[in-house]
PDB file of C-alpha atoms and ligand atoms in Angstrom:
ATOM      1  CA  UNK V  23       0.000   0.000   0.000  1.00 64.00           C
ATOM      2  CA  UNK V  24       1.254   3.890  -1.122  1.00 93.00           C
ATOM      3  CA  UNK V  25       2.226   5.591   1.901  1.00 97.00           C
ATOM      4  CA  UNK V  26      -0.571   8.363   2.488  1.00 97.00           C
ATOM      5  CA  UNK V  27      -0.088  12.295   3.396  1.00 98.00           C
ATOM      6  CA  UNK V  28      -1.951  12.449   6.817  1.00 98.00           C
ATOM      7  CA  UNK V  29      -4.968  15.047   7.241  1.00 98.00           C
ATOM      8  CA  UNK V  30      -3.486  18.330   9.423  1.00 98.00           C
ATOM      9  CA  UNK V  31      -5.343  17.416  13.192  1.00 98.00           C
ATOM     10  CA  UNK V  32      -6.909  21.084  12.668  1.00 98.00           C
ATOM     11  CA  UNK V  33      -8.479  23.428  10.387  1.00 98.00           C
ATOM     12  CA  UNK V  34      -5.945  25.294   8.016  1.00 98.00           C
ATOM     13  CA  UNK V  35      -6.962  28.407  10.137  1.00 98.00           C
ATOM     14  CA  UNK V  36      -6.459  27.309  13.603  1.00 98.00           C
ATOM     15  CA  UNK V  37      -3.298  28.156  14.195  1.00 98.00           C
ATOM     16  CA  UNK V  38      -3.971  31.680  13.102  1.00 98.00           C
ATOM     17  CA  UNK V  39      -2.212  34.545  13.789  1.00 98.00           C
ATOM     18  CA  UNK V  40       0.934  32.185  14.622  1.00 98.00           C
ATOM     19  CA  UNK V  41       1.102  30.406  11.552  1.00 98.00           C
ATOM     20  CA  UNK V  42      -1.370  31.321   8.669  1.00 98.00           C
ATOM     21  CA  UNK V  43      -3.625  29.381   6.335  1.00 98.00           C
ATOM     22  CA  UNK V  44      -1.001  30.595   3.360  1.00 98.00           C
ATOM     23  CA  UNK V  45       1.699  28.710   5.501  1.00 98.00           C
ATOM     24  CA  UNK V  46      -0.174  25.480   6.072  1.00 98.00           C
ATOM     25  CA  UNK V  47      -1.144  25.257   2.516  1.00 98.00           C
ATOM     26  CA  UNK V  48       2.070  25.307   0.756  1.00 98.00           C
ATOM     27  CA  UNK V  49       3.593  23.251   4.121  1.00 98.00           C
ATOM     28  CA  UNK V  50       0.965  20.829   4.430  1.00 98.00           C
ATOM     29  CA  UNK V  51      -0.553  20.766   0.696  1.00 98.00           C
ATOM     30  CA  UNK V  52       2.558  21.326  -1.387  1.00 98.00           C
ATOM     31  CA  UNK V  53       5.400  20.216   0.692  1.00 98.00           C
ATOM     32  CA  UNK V  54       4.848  17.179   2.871  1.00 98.00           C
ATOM     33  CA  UNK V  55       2.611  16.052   0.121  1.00 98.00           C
ATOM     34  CA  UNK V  56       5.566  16.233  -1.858  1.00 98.00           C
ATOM     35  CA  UNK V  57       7.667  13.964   0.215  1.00 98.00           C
ATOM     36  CA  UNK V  58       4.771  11.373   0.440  1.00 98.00           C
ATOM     37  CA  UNK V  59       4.660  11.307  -3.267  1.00 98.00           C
ATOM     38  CA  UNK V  60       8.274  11.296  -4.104  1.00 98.00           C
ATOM     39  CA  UNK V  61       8.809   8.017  -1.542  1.00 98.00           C
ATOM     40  CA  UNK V  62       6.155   6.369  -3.774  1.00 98.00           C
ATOM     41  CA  UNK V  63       7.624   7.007  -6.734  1.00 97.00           C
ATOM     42  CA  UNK V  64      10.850   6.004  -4.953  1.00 97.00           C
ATOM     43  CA  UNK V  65      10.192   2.743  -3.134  1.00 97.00           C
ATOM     44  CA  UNK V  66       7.172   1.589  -5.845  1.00 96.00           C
ATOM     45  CA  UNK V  67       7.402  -2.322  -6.913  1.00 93.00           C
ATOM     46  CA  UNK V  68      10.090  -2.715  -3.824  1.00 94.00           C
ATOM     47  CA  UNK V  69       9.398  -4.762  -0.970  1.00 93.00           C
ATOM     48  CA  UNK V  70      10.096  -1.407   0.968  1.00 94.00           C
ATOM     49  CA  UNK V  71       6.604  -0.208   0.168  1.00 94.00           C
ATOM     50  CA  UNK V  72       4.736  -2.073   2.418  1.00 93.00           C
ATOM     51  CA  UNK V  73       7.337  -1.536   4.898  1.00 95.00           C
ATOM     52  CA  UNK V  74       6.029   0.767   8.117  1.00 96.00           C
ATOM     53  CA  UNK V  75       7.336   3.992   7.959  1.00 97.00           C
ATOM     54  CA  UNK V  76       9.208   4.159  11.341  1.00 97.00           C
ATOM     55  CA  UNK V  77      11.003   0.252   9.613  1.00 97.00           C
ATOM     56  CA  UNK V  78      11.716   2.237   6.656  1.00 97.00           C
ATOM     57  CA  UNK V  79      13.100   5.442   8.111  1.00 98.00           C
ATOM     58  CA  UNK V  80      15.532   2.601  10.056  1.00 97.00           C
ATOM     59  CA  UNK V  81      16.534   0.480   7.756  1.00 96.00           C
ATOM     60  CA  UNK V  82      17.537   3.524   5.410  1.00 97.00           C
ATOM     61  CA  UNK V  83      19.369   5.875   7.765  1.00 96.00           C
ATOM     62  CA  UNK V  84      22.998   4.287   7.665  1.00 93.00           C
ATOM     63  CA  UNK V  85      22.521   3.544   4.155  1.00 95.00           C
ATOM     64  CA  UNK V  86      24.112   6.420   2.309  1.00 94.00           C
ATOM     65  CA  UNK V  87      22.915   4.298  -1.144  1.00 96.00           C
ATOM     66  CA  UNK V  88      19.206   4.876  -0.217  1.00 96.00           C
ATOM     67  CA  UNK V  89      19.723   8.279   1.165  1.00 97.00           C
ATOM     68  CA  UNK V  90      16.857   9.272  -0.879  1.00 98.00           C
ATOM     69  CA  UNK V  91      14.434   7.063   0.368  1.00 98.00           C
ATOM     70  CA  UNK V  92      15.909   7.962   3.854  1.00 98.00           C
ATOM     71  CA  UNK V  93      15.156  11.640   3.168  1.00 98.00           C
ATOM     72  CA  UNK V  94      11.931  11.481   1.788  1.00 98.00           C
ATOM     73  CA  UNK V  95      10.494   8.820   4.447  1.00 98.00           C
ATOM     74  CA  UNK V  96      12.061  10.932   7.642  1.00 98.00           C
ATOM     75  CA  UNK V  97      10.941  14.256   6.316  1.00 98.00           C
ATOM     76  CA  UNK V  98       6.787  12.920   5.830  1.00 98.00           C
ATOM     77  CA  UNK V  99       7.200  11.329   9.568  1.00 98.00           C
ATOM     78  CA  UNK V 100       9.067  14.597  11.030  1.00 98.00           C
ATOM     79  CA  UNK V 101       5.927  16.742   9.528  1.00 98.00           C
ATOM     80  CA  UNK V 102       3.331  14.480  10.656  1.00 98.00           C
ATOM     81  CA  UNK V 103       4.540  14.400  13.782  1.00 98.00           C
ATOM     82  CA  UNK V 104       5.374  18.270  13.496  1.00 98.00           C
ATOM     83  CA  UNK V 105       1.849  19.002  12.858  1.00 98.00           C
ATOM     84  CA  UNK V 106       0.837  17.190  15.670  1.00 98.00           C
ATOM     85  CA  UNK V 107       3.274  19.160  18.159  1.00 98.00           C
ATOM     86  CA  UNK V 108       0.913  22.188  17.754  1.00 98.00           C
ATOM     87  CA  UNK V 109      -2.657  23.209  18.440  1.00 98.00           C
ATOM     88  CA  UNK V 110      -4.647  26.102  18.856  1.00 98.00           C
ATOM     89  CA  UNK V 111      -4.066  27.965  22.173  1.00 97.00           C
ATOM     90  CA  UNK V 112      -1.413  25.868  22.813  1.00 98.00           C
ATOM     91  CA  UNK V 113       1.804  26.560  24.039  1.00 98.00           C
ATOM     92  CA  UNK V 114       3.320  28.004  27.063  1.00 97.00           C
ATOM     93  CA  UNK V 115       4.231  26.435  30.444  1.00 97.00           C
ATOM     94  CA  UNK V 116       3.323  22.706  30.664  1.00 97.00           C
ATOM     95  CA  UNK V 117       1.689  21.037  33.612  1.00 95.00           C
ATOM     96  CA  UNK V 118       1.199  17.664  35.354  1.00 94.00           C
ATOM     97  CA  UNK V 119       4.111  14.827  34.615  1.00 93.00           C
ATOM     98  CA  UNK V 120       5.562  16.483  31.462  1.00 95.00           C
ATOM     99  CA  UNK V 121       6.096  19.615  33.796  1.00 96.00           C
ATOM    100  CA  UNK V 122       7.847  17.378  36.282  1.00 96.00           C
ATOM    101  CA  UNK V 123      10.351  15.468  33.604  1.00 96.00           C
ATOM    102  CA  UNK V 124      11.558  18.969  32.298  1.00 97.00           C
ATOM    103  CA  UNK V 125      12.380  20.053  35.952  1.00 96.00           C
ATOM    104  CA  UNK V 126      14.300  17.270  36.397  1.00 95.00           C
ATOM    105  CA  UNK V 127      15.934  17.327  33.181  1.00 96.00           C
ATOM    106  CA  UNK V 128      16.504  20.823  32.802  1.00 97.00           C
ATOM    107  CA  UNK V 129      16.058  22.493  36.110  1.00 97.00           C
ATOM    108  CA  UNK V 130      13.092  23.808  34.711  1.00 97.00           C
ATOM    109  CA  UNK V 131      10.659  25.396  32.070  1.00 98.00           C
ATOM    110  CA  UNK V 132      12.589  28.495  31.457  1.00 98.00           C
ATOM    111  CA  UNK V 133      15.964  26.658  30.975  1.00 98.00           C
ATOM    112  CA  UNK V 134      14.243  24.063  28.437  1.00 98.00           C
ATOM    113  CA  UNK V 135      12.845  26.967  26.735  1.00 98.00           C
ATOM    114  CA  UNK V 136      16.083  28.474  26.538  1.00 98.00           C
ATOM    115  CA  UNK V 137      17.973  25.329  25.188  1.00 98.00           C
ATOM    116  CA  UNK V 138      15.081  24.559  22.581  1.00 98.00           C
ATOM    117  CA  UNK V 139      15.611  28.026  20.956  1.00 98.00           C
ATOM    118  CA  UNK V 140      19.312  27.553  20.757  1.00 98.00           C
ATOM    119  CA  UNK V 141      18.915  24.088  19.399  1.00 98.00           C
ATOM    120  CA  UNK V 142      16.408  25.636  16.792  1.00 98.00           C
ATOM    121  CA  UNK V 143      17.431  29.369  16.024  1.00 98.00           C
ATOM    122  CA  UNK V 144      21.496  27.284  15.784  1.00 98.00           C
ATOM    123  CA  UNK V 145      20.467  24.900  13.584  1.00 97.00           C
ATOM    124  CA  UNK V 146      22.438  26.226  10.635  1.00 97.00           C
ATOM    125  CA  UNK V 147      20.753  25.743   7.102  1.00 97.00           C
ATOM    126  CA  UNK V 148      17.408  23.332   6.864  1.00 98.00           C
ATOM    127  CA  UNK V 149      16.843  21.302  10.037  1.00 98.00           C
ATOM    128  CA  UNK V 150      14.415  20.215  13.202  1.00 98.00           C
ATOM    129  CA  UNK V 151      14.729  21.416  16.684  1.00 98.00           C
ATOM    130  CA  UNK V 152      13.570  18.397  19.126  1.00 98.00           C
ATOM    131  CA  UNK V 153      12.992  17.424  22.194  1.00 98.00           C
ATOM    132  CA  UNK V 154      13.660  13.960  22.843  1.00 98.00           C
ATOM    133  CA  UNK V 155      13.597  11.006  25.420  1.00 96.00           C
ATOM    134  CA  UNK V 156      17.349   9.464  25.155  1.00 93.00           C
ATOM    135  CA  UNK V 157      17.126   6.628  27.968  1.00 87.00           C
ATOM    136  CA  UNK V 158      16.359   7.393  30.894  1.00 87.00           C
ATOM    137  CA  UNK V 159      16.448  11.279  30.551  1.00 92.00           C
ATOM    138  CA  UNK V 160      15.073  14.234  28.333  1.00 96.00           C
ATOM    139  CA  UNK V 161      17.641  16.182  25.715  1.00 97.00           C
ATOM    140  CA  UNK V 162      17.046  18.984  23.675  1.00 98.00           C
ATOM    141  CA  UNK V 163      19.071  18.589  20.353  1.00 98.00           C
ATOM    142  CA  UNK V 164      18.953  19.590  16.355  1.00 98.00           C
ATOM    143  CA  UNK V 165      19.295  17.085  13.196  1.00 98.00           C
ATOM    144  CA  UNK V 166      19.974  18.796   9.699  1.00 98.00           C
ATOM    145  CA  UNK V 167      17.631  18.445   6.733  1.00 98.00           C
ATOM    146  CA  UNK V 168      15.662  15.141   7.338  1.00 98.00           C
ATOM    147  CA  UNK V 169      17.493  13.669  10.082  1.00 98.00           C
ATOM    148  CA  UNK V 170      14.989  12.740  12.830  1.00 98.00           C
ATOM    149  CA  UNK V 171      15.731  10.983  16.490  1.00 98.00           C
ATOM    150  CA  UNK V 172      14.016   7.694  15.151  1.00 96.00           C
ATOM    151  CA  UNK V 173      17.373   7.595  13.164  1.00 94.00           C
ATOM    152  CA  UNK V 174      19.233   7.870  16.086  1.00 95.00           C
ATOM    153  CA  UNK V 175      17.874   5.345  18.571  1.00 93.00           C
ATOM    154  CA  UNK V 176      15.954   8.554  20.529  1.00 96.00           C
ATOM    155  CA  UNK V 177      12.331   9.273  21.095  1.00 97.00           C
ATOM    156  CA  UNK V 178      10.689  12.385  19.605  1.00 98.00           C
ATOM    157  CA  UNK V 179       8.741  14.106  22.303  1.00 98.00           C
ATOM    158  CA  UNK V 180       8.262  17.291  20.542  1.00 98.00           C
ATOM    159  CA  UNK V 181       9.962  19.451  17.455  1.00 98.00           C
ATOM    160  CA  UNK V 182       9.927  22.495  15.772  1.00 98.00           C
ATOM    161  CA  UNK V 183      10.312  23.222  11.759  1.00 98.00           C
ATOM    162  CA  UNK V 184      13.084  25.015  10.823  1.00 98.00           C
ATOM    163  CA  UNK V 185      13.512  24.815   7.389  1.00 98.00           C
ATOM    164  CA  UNK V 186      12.559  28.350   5.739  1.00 98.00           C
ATOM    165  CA  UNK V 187       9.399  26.754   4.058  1.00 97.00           C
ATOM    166  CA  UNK V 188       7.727  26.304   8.172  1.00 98.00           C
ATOM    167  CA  UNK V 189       8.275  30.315   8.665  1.00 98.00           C
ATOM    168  CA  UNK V 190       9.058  32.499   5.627  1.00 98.00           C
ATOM    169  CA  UNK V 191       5.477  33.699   4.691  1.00 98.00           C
ATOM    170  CA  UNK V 192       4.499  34.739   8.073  1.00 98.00           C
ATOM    171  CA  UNK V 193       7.936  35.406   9.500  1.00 98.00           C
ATOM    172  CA  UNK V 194      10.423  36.050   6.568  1.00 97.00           C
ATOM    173  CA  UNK V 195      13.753  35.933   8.176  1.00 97.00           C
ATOM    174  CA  UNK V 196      12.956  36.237  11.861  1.00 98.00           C
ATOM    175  CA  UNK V 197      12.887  32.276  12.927  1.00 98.00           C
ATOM    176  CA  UNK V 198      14.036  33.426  16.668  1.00 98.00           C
ATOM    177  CA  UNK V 199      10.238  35.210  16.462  1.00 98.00           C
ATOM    178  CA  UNK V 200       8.618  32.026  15.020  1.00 98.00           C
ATOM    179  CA  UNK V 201      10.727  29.789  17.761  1.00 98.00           C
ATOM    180  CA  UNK V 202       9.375  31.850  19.857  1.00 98.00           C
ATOM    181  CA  UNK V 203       5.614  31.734  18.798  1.00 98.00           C
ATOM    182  CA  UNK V 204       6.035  28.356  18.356  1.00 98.00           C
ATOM    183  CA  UNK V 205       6.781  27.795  22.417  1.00 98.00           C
ATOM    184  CA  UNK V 206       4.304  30.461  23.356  1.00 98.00           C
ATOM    185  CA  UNK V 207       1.532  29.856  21.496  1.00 98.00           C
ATOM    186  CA  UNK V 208       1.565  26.599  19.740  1.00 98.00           C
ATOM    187  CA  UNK V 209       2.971  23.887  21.871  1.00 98.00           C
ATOM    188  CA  UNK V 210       0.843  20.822  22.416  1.00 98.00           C
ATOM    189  CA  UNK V 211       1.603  19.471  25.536  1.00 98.00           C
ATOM    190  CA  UNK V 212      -0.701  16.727  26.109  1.00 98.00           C
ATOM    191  CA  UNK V 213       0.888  15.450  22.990  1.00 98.00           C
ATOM    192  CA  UNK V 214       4.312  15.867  24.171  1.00 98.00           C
ATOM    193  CA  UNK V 215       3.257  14.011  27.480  1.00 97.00           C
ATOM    194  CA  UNK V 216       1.519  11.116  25.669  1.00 97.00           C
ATOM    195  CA  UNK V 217       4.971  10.349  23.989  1.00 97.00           C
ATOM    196  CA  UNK V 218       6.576  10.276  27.191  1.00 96.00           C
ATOM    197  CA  UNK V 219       4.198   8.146  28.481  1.00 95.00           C
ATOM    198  CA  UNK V 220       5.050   5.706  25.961  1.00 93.00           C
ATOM    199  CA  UNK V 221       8.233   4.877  26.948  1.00 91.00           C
ATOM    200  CA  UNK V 222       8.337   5.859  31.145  1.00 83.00           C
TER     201      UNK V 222
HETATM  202 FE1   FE U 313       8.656  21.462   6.736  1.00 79.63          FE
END
């Protein structure tokens, strides 16, 4: 079976003023669909089509021979899960366990916040800004292009865009002010939380 570009989780305008309907179309609509349809094109009559994603991503990521299929595959996972990471009125200070694992792992919100903008306003060129569960703690860290924590034997618990495609309509140049948005206003937590719970 073709792999399939996932419906957003919202309306194109929910995320308005943060990230406008112009944004998610050419995001959602032009560029992840992209990536779905250049994987099909890429794996089609291969045993590696009716491989699971996640398998796929895997199997690929060491492999500079298939580093197409690699790219593709990671980059329509890292914007499912992307769009995913966000909802309306979201953002902000977390609460509850999620709260509780970024005290302990980073002394607290303000300090994660901190590190997740480095990670994401550093990230030089195309890239992701995650947050992920490594063991038996929580890192922040960055990947280039389509390199996603999957790759690396790390759970995502949360990441941010940063290729100029997420931000340049709405933000031109300024990705500090869309990292910024992006923890203020668009965060979902209980999302973030639910991956945790998944491997504590
Ligand atoms: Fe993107």
């Amino acid at each position: 079976m073709a792999f399939e570009l996932p419906q957003l989780p919202y309306p194109k305008d929910a995320l308005e003023p943060h990230t406008s309907v112009r944004t998610l179309e050419f995001h959602h609509d032009k560029h992840h669909a992209a990536y779905v349809t250049n994987l099909n094109n890429l794996v089609k009559d291969s045993p590696m089509a009716s491989q699971s994603l996640e398998d796929l991503i895997k199997a690929t990521a060491k492999d500079d021979s298939r580093a197409a299929i690699f790219n593709n595959a990671a980059q329509v996972w890292n914007h499912t899960f992307f769009w995913r990471c966000m909802k309306p009125n979201g953002g902000g200070q977390p609460a509850g366990d999620i709260a509780a694992a970024i005290s302990q792992s980073f002394g607290g919100y303000d300090k994660f916040k901190e590190e997740f903008k480095a990670a994401c306003v550093g990230q030089f060129g195309s890239g992701w800004g995650w947050l992920v569960a490594d063991g038996t703690t929580m890192k922040v860290t960055k990947t280039p292009n389509a390199v996603n924590p999957l790759s690396l034997g790390q759970t995502a618990l949360l990441t941010c865009d940063v290729w100029e495609h997420a931000y340049y309509l709405d933000y031109q140049n300024r990705r500090p002010d869309f990292v910024e948005t992006f923890l203020g206003h668009l965060v979902n937590w209980d999302f973030v939380a639910a991956n945790l719970r998944k491997v504590r």
